[in-house]
Short mmCIF file of N, CA and C in Angstrom, two decimals:
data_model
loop_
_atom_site.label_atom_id
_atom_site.label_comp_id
_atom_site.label_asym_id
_atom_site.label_seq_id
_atom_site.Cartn_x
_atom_site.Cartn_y
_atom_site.Cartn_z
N UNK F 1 162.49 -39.93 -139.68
CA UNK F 1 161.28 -39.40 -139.10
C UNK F 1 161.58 -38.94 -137.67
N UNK F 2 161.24 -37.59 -137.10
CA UNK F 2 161.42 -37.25 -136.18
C UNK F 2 160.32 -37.40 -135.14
N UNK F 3 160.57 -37.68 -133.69
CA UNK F 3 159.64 -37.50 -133.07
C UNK F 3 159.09 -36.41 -131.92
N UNK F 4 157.63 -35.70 -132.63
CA UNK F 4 157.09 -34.23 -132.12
C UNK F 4 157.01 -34.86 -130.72
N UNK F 5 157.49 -33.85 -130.09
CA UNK F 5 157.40 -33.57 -128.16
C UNK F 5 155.65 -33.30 -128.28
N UNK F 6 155.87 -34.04 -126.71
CA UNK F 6 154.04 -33.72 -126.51
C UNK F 6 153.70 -32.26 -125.56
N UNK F 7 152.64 -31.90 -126.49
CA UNK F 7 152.60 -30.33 -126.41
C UNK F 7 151.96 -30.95 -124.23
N UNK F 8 152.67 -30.06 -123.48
CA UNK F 8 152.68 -29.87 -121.96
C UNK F 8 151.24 -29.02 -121.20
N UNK F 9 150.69 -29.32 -120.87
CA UNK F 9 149.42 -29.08 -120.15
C UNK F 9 149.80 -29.18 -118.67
N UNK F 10 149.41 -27.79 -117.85
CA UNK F 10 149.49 -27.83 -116.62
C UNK F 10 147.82 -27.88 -116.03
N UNK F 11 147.79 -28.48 -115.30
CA UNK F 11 146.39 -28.78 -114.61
C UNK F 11 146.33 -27.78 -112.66
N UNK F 12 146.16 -27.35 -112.81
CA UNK F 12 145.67 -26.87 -111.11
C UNK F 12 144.26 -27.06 -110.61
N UNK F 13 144.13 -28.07 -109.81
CA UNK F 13 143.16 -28.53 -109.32
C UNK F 13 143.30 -28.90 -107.81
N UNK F 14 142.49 -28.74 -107.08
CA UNK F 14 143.12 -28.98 -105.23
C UNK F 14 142.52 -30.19 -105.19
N UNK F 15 141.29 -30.34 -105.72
CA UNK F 15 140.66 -31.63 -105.68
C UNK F 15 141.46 -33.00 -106.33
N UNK F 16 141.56 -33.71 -104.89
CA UNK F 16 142.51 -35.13 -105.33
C UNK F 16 142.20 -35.69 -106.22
N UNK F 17 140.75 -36.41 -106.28
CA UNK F 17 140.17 -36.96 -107.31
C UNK F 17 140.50 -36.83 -108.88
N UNK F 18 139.71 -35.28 -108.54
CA UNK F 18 139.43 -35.02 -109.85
C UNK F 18 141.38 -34.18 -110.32
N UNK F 19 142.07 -34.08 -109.98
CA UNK F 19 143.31 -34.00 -110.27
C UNK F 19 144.18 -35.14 -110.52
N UNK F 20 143.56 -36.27 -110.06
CA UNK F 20 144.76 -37.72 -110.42
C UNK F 20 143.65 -38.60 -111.61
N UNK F 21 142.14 -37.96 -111.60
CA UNK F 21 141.53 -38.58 -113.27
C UNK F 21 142.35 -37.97 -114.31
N UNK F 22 142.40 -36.66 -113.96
CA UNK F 22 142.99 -35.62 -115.23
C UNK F 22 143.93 -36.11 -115.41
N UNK F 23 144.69 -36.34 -114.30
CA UNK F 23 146.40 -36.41 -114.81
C UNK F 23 146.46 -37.98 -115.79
N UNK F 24 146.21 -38.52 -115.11
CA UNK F 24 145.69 -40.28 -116.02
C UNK F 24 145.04 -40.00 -117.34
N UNK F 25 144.12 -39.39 -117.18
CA UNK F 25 143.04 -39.46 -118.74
C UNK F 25 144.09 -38.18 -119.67
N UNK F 26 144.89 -37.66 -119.38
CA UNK F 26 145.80 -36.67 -120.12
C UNK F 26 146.77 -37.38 -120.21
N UNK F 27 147.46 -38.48 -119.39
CA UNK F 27 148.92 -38.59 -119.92
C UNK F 27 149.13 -39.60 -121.01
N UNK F 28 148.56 -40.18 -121.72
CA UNK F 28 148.88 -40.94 -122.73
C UNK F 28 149.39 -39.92 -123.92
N UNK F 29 148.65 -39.08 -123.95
CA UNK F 29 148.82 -38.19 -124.69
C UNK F 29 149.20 -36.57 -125.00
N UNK F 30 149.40 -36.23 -123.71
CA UNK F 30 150.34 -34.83 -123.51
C UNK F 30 150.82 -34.89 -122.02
N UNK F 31 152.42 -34.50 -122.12
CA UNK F 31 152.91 -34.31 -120.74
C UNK F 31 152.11 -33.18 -119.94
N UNK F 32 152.17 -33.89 -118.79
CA UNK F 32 150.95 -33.32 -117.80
C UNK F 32 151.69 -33.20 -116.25
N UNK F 33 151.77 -31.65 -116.03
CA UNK F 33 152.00 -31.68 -114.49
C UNK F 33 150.66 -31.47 -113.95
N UNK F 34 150.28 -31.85 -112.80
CA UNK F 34 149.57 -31.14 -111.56
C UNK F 34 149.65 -30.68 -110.32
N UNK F 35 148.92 -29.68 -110.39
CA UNK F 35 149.19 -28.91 -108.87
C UNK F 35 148.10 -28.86 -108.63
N UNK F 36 148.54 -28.55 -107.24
CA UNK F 36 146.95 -29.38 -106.35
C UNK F 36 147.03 -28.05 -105.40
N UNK F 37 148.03 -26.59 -105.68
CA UNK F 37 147.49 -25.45 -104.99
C UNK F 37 147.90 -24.65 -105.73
N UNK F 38 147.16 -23.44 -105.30
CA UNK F 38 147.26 -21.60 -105.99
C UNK F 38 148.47 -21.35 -105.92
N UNK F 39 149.81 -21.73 -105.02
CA UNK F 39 150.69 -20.94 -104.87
C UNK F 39 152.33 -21.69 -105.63
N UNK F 40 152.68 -20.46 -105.82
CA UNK F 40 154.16 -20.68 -106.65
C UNK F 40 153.56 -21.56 -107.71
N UNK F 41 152.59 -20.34 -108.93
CA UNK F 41 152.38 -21.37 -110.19
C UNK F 41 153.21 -20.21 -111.55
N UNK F 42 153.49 -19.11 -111.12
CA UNK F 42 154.42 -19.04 -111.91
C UNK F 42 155.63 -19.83 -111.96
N UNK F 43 155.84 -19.76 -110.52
CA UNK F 43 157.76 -20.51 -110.92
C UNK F 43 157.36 -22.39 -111.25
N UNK F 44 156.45 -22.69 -111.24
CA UNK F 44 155.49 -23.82 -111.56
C UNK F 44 156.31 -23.42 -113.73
N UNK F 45 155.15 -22.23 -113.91
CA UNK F 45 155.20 -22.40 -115.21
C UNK F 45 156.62 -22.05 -115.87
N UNK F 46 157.60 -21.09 -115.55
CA UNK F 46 158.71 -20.78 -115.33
C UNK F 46 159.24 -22.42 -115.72
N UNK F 47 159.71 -23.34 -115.61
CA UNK F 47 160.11 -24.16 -114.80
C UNK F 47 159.51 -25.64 -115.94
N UNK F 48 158.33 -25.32 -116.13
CA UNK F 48 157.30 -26.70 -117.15
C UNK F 48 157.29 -25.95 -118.10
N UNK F 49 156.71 -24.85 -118.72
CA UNK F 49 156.08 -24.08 -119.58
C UNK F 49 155.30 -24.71 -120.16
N UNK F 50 153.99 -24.92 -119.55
CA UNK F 50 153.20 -25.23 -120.14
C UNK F 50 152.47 -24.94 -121.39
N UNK F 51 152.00 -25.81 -122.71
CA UNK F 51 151.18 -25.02 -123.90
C UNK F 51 149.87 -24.75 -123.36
N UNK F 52 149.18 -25.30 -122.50
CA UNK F 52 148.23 -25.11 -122.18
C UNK F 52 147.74 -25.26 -120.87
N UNK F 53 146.78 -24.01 -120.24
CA UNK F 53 146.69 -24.53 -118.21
C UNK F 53 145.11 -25.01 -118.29
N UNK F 54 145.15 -25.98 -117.24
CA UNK F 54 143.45 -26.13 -117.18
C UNK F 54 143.75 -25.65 -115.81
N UNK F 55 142.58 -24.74 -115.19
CA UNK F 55 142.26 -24.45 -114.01
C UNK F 55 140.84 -23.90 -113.67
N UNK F 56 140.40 -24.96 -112.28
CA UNK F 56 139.42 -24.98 -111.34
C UNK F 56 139.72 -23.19 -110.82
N UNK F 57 138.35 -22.63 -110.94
CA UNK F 57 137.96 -21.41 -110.55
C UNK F 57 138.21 -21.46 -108.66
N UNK F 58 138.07 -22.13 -107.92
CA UNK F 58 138.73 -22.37 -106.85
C UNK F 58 139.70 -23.07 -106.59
N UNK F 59 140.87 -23.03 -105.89
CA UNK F 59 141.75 -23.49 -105.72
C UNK F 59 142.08 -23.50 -103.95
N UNK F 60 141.39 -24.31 -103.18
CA UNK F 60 141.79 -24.03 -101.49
C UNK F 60 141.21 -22.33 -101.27
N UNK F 61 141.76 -21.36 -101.07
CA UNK F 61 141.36 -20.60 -100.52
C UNK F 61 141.64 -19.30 -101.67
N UNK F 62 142.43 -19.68 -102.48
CA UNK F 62 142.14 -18.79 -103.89
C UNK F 62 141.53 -18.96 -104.82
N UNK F 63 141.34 -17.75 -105.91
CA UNK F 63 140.19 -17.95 -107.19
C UNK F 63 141.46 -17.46 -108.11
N UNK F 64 140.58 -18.39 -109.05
CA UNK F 64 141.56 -18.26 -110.67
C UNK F 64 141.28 -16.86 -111.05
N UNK F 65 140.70 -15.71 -110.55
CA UNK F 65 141.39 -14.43 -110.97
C UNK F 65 142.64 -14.31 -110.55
N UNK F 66 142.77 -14.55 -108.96
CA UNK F 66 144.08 -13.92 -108.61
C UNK F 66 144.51 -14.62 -109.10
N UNK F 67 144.68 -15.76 -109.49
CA UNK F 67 146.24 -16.58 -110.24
C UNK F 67 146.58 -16.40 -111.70
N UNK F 68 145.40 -16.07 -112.27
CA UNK F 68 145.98 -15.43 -113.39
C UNK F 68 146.12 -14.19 -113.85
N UNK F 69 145.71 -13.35 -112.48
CA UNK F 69 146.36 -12.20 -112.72
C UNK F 69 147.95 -12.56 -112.31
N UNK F 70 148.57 -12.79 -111.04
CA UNK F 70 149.95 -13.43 -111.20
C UNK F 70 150.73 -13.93 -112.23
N UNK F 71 149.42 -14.77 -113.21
CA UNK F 71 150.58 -15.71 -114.63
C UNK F 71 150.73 -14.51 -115.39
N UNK F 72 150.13 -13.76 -115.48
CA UNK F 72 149.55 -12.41 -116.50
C UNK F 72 150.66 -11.15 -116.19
N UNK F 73 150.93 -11.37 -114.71
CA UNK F 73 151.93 -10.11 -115.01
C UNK F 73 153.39 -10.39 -115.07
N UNK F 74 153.78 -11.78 -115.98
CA UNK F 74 155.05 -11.95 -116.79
C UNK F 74 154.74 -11.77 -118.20
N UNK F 75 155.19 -11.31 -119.01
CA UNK F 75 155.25 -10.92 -120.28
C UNK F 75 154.62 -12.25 -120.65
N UNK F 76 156.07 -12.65 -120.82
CA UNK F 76 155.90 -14.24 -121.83
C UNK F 76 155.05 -15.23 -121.30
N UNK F 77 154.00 -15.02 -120.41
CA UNK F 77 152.80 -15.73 -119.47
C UNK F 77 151.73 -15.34 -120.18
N UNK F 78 151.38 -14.00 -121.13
CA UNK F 78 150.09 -13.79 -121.27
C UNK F 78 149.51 -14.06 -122.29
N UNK F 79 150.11 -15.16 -123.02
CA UNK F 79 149.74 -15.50 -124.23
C UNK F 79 149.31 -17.23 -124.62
N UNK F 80 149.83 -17.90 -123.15
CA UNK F 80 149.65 -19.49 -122.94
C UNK F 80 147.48 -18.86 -122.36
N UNK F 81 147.25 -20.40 -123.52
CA UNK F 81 145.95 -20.25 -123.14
C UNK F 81 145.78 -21.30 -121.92
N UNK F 82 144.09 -20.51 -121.46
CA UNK F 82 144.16 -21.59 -120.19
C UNK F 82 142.42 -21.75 -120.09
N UNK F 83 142.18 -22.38 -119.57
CA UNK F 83 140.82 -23.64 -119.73
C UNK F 83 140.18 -23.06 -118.33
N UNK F 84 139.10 -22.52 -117.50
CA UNK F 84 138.57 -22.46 -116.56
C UNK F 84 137.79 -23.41 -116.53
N UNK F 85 137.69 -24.28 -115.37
CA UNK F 85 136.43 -25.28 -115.11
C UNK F 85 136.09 -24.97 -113.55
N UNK F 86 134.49 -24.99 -113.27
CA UNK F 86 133.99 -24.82 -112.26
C UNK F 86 132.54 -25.30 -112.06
N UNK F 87 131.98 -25.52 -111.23
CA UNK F 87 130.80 -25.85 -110.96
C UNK F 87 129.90 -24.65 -110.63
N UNK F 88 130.17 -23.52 -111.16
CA UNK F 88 129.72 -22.62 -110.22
C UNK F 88 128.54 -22.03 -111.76
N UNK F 89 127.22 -21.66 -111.29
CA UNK F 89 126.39 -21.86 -112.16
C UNK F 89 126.74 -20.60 -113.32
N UNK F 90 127.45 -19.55 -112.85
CA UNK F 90 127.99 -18.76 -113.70
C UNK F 90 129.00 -19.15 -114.62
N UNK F 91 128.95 -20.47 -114.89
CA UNK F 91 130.94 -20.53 -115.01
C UNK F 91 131.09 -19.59 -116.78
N UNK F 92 129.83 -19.31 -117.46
CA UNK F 92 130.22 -18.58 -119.18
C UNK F 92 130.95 -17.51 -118.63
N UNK F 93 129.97 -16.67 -117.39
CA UNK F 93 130.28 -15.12 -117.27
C UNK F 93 131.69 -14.80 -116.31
N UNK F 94 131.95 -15.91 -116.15
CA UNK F 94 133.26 -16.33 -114.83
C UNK F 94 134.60 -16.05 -116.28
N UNK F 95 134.56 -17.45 -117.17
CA UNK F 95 135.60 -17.75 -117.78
C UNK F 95 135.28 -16.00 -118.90
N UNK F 96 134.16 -15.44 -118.80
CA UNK F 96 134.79 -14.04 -120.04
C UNK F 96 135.14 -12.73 -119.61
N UNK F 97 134.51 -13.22 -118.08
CA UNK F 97 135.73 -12.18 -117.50
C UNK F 97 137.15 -12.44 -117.15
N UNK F 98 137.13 -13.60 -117.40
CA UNK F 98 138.76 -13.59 -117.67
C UNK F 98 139.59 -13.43 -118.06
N UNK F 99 138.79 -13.47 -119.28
CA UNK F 99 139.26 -14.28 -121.10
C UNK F 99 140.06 -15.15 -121.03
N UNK F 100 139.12 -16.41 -120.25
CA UNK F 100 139.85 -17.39 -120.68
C UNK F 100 139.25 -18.06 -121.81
N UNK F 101 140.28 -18.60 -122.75
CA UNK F 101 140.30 -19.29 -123.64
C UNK F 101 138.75 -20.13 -124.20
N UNK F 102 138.97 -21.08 -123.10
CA UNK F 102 137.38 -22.01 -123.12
C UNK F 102 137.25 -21.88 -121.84
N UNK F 103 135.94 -22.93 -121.30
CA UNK F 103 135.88 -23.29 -120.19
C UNK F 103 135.15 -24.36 -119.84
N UNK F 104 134.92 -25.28 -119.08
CA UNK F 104 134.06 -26.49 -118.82
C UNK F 104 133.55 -26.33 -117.90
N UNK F 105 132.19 -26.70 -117.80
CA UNK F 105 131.30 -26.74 -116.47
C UNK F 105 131.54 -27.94 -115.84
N UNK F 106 131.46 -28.46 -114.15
CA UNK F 106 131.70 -29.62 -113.39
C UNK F 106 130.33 -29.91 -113.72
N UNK F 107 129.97 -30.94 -113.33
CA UNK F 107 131.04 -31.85 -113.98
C UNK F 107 131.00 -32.25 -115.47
N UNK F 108 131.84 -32.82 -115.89
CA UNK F 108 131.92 -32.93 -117.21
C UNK F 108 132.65 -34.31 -117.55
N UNK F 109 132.20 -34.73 -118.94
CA UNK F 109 132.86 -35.70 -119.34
C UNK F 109 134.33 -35.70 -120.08
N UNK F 110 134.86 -37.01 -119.82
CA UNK F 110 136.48 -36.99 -120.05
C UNK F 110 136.33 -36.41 -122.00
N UNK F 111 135.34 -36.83 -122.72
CA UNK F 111 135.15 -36.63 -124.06
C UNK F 111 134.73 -35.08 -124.12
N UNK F 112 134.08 -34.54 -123.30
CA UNK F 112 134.33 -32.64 -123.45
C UNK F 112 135.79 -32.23 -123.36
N UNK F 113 136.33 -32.51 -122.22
CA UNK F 113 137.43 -32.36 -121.87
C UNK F 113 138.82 -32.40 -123.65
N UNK F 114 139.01 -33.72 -123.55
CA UNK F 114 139.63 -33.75 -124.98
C UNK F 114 138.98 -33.19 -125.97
N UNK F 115 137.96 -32.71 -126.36
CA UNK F 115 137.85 -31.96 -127.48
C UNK F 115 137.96 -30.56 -127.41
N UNK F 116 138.21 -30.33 -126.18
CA UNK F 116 138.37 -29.25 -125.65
C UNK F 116 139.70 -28.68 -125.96
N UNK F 117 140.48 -29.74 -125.21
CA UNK F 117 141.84 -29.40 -125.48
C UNK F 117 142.36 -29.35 -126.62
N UNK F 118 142.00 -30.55 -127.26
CA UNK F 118 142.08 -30.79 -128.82
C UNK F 118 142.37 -29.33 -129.79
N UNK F 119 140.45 -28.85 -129.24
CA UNK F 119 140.48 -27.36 -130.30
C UNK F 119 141.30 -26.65 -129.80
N UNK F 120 142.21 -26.05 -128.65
CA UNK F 120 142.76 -25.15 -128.22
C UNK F 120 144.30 -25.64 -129.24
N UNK F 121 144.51 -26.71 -128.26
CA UNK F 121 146.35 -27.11 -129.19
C UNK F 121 146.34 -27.08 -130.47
N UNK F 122 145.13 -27.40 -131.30
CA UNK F 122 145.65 -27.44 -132.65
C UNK F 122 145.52 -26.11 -133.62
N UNK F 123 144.78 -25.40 -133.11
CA UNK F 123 145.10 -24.18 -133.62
C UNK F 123 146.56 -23.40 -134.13
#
């Protein structure tokens, strides 16, 4: 019996808190980096390759457009799905102009969260 690698989730979140719950309530069960800023997250993904990104629509002084326009203009970047979460009362019309994948409104529970991810990886 062989044993499956755990599919890799990158998290970008600036917020301490809520970046060291994630990383805890994710690592039992998928390897989990976090970054706690906007910058150098390609050579971030380069580097982890993440199956899946969760990212806060703010990040310090950037927005998850510009960063995923950055992940977006490597080829092999535009096809890892990625999770927008924000508090911001728009967050449907935020995450479909993105096209991101899903998205979670702040706050949210750790049980949205995993079923969240859940439906994305097992596809």
């Amino acid at each position: 019996m062989s044993i499956k690698p755990l599919k890799k989730i990158l998290v970008i979140e600036d917020d301490g808190d809520i970046a060291d719950i994630m990383g805890i309530a994710l690592c039992d069960k998928y390897e989990v980096e976090v970054k706690r800023d906007g910058y150098e997250v390609v050579a971030q993904i380069e580097r982890f390759a993440p199956d899946l990104i969760l990212l806060d629509n703010y990040i310090g002084q950037r927005q998850a457009r510009e960063i995923i326009k950055e992940i977006h203009e490597v080829d092999d970047h535009r096809t890892i799905p990625f999770v927008l979460f924000s508090g911001h009362e728009n967050i449907i019309q935020l995450a479909e102009n993105l096209n991101a994948t899903s998205y979670l409104a702040k706050p949210f529970a750790l049980d949205e969260l995993y079923k969240c991810i859940d439906g994305i990886l097992a596809a």
